[in-house]
Short mmCIF file of C-alpha atoms and ligand atoms in Angstrom, two decimals:
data_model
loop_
_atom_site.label_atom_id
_atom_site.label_comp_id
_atom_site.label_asym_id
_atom_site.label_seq_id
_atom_site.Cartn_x
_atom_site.Cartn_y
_atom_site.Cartn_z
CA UNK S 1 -59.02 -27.05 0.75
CA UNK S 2 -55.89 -29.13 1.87
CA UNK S 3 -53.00 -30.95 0.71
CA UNK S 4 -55.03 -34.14 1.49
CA UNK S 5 -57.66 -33.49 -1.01
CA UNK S 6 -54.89 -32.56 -4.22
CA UNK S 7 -53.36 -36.09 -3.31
CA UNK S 8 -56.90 -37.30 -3.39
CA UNK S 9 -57.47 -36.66 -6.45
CA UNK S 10 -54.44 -37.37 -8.47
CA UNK S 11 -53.01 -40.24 -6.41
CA UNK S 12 -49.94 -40.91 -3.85
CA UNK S 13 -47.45 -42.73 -6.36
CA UNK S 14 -44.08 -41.27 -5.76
CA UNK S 15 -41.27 -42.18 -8.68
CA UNK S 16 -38.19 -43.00 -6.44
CA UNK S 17 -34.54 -43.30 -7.47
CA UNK S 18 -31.42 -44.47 -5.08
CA UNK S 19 -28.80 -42.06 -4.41
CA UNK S 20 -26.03 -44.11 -5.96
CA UNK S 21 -28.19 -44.41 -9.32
CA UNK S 22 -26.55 -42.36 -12.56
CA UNK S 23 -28.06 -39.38 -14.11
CA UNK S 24 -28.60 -41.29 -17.26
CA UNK S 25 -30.71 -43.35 -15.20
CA UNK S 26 -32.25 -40.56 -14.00
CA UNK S 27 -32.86 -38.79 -17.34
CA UNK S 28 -34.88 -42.44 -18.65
CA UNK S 29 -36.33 -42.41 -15.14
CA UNK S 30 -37.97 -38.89 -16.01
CA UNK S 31 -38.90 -39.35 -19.72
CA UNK S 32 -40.31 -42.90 -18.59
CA UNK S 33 -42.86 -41.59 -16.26
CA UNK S 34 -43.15 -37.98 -18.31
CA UNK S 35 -42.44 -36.39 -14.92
CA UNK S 36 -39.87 -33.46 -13.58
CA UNK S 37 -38.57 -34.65 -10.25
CA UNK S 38 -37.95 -37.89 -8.70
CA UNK S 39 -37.27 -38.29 -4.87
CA UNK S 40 -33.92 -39.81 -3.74
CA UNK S 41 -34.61 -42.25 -1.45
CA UNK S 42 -33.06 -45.77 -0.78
CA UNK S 43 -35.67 -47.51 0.55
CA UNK S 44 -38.51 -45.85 -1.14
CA UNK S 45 -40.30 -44.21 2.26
CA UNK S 46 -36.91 -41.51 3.74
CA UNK S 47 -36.13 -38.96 2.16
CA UNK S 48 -32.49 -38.83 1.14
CA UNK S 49 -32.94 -35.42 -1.42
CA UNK S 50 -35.06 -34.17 -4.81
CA UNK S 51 -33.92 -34.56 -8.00
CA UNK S 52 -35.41 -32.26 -10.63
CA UNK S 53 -35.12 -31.72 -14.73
CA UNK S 54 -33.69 -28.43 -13.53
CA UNK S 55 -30.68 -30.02 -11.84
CA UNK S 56 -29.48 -31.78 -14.95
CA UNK S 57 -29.40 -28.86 -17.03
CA UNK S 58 -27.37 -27.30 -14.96
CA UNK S 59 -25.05 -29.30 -13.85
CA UNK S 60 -24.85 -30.22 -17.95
CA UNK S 61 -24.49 -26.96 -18.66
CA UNK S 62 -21.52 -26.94 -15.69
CA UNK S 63 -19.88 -30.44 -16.18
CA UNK S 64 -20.62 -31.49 -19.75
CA UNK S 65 -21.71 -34.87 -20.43
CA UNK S 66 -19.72 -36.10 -17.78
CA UNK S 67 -22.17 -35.90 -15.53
CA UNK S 68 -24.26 -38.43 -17.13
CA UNK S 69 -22.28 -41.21 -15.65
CA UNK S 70 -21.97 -39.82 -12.06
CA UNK S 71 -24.27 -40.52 -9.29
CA UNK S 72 -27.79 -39.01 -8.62
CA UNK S 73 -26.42 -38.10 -4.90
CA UNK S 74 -24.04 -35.51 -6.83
CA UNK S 75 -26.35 -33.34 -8.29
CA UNK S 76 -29.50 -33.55 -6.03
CA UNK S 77 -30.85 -30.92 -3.27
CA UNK S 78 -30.11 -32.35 0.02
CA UNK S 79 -32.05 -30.34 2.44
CA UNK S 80 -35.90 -30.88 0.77
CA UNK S 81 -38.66 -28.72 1.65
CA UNK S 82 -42.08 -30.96 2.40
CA UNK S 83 -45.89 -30.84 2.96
CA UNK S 84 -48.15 -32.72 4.71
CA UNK S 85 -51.84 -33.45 3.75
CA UNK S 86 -53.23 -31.17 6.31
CA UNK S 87 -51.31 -28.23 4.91
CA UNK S 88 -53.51 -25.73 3.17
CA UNK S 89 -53.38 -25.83 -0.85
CA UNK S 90 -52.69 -21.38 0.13
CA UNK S 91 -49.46 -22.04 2.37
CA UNK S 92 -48.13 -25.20 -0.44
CA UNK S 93 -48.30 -22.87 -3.11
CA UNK S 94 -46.65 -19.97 -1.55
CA UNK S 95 -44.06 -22.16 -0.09
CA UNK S 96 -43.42 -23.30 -3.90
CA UNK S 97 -43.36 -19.82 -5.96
CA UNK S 98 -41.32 -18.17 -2.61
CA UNK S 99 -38.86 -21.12 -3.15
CA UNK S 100 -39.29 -21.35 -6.51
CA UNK S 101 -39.43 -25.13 -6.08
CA UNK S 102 -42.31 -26.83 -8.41
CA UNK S 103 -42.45 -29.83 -6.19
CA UNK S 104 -42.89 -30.36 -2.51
CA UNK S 105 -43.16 -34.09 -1.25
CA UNK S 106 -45.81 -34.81 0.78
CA UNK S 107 -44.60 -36.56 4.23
CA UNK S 108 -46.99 -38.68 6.30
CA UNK S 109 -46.13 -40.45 10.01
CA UNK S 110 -43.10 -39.49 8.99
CA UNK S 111 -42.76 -41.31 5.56
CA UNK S 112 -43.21 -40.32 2.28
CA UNK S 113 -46.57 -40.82 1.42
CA UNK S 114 -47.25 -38.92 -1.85
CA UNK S 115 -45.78 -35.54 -4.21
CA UNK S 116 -47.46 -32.39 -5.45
CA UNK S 117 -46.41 -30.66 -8.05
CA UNK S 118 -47.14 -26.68 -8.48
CA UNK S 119 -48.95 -27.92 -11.83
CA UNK S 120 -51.38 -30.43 -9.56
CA UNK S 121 -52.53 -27.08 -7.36
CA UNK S 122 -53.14 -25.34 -10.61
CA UNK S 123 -54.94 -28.05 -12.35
CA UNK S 124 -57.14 -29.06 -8.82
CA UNK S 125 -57.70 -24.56 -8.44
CA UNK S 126 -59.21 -24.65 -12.34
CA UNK S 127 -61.30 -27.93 -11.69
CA UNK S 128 -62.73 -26.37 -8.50
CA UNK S 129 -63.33 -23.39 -10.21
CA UNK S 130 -65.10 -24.68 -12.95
CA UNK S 131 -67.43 -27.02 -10.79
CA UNK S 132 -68.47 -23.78 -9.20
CA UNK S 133 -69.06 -21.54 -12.37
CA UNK S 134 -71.24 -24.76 -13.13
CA UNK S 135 -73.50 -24.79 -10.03
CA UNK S 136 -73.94 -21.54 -10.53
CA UNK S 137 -74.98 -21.67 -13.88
CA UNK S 138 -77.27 -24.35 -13.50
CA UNK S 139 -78.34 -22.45 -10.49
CA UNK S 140 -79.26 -19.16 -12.93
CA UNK S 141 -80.88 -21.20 -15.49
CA UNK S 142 -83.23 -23.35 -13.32
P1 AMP X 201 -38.08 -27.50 -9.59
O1 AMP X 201 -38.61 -26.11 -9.81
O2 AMP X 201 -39.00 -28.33 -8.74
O3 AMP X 201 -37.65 -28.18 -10.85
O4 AMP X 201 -36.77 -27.36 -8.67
C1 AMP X 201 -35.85 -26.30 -8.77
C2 AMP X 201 -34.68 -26.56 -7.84
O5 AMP X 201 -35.14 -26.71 -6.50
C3 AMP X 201 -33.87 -27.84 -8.13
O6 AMP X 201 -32.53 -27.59 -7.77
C4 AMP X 201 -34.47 -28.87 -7.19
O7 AMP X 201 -33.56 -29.89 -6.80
C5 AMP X 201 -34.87 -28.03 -6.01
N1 AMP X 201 -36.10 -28.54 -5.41
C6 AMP X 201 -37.24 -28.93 -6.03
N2 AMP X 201 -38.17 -29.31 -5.16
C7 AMP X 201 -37.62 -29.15 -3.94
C8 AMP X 201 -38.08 -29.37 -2.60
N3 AMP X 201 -39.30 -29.81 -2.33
N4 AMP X 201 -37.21 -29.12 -1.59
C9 AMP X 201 -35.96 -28.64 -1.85
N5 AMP X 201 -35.47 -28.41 -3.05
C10 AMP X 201 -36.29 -28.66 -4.10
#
């Protein structure tokens, strides 16, 4: 169980923003796609830094509104921890709750190629787990 087969099953769209974007376009950028983190990038495949719900609280909490009308490249995390699809779904998830990061991009021939979020390992762990408890049933009862 892999990296590759998470991305398999819920897809390899990545929500992209450029670095000189505003948080306000940011914030409709989130509640648009009903997501938590957007990847800066420029030209949609490097990776310039991660943007996450997270960061504009705080930085609201630290600036005020202000911050609304400055630049995504202010507030974001520069230095962004990745995956790759070979990457067991064990080693993403530890990497996430030991850097208490819910998102870790997924990088492929050295492009972005897809995201997973700590909430996509949960949700593909509970599907697997229920297939199983199935087979097994079925297995009992036949
Ligand atoms: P999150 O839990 O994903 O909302 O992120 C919490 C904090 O970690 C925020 O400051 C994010 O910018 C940062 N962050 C999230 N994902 C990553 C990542 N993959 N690499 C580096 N920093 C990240």
């Amino acid at each position: 169980m892999n990296v590759g087969d998470v991305v398999g099953k819920k897809g390899t769209a990545v929500v992209t923003i450029a670095g000189e974007a505003t948080v306000a376009q940011l914030v409709a950028l989130l509640a648009e796609h009903n997501i938590g983190a957007v990847v800066v990038s420029d030209d949609g495949h490097s990776i310039d830094g991660i943007v996450t719900e997270r960061d504009v609280v705080r930085r609201l909490a630290d600036r005020g509104a202000d911050v609304l009308s400055q630049p995504v490249a202010d507030i974001m995390t520069k230095e962004v921890v990745t995956t790759d699809l070979e990457q067991s779904i064990e080693e993403a998830a530890h990497t996430m709750t030991y850097s208490r990061i819910r998102h870790l991009p997924v990088i492929e021939d050295g492009t972005l190629a897809a995201i997973i979020s700590i909430g996509d390992v949960v949700k593909y762990r509970i599907d697997q787990l229920t297939d199983e408890r199935n087979h097994l049933l079925e297995y009992l009862h036949n």
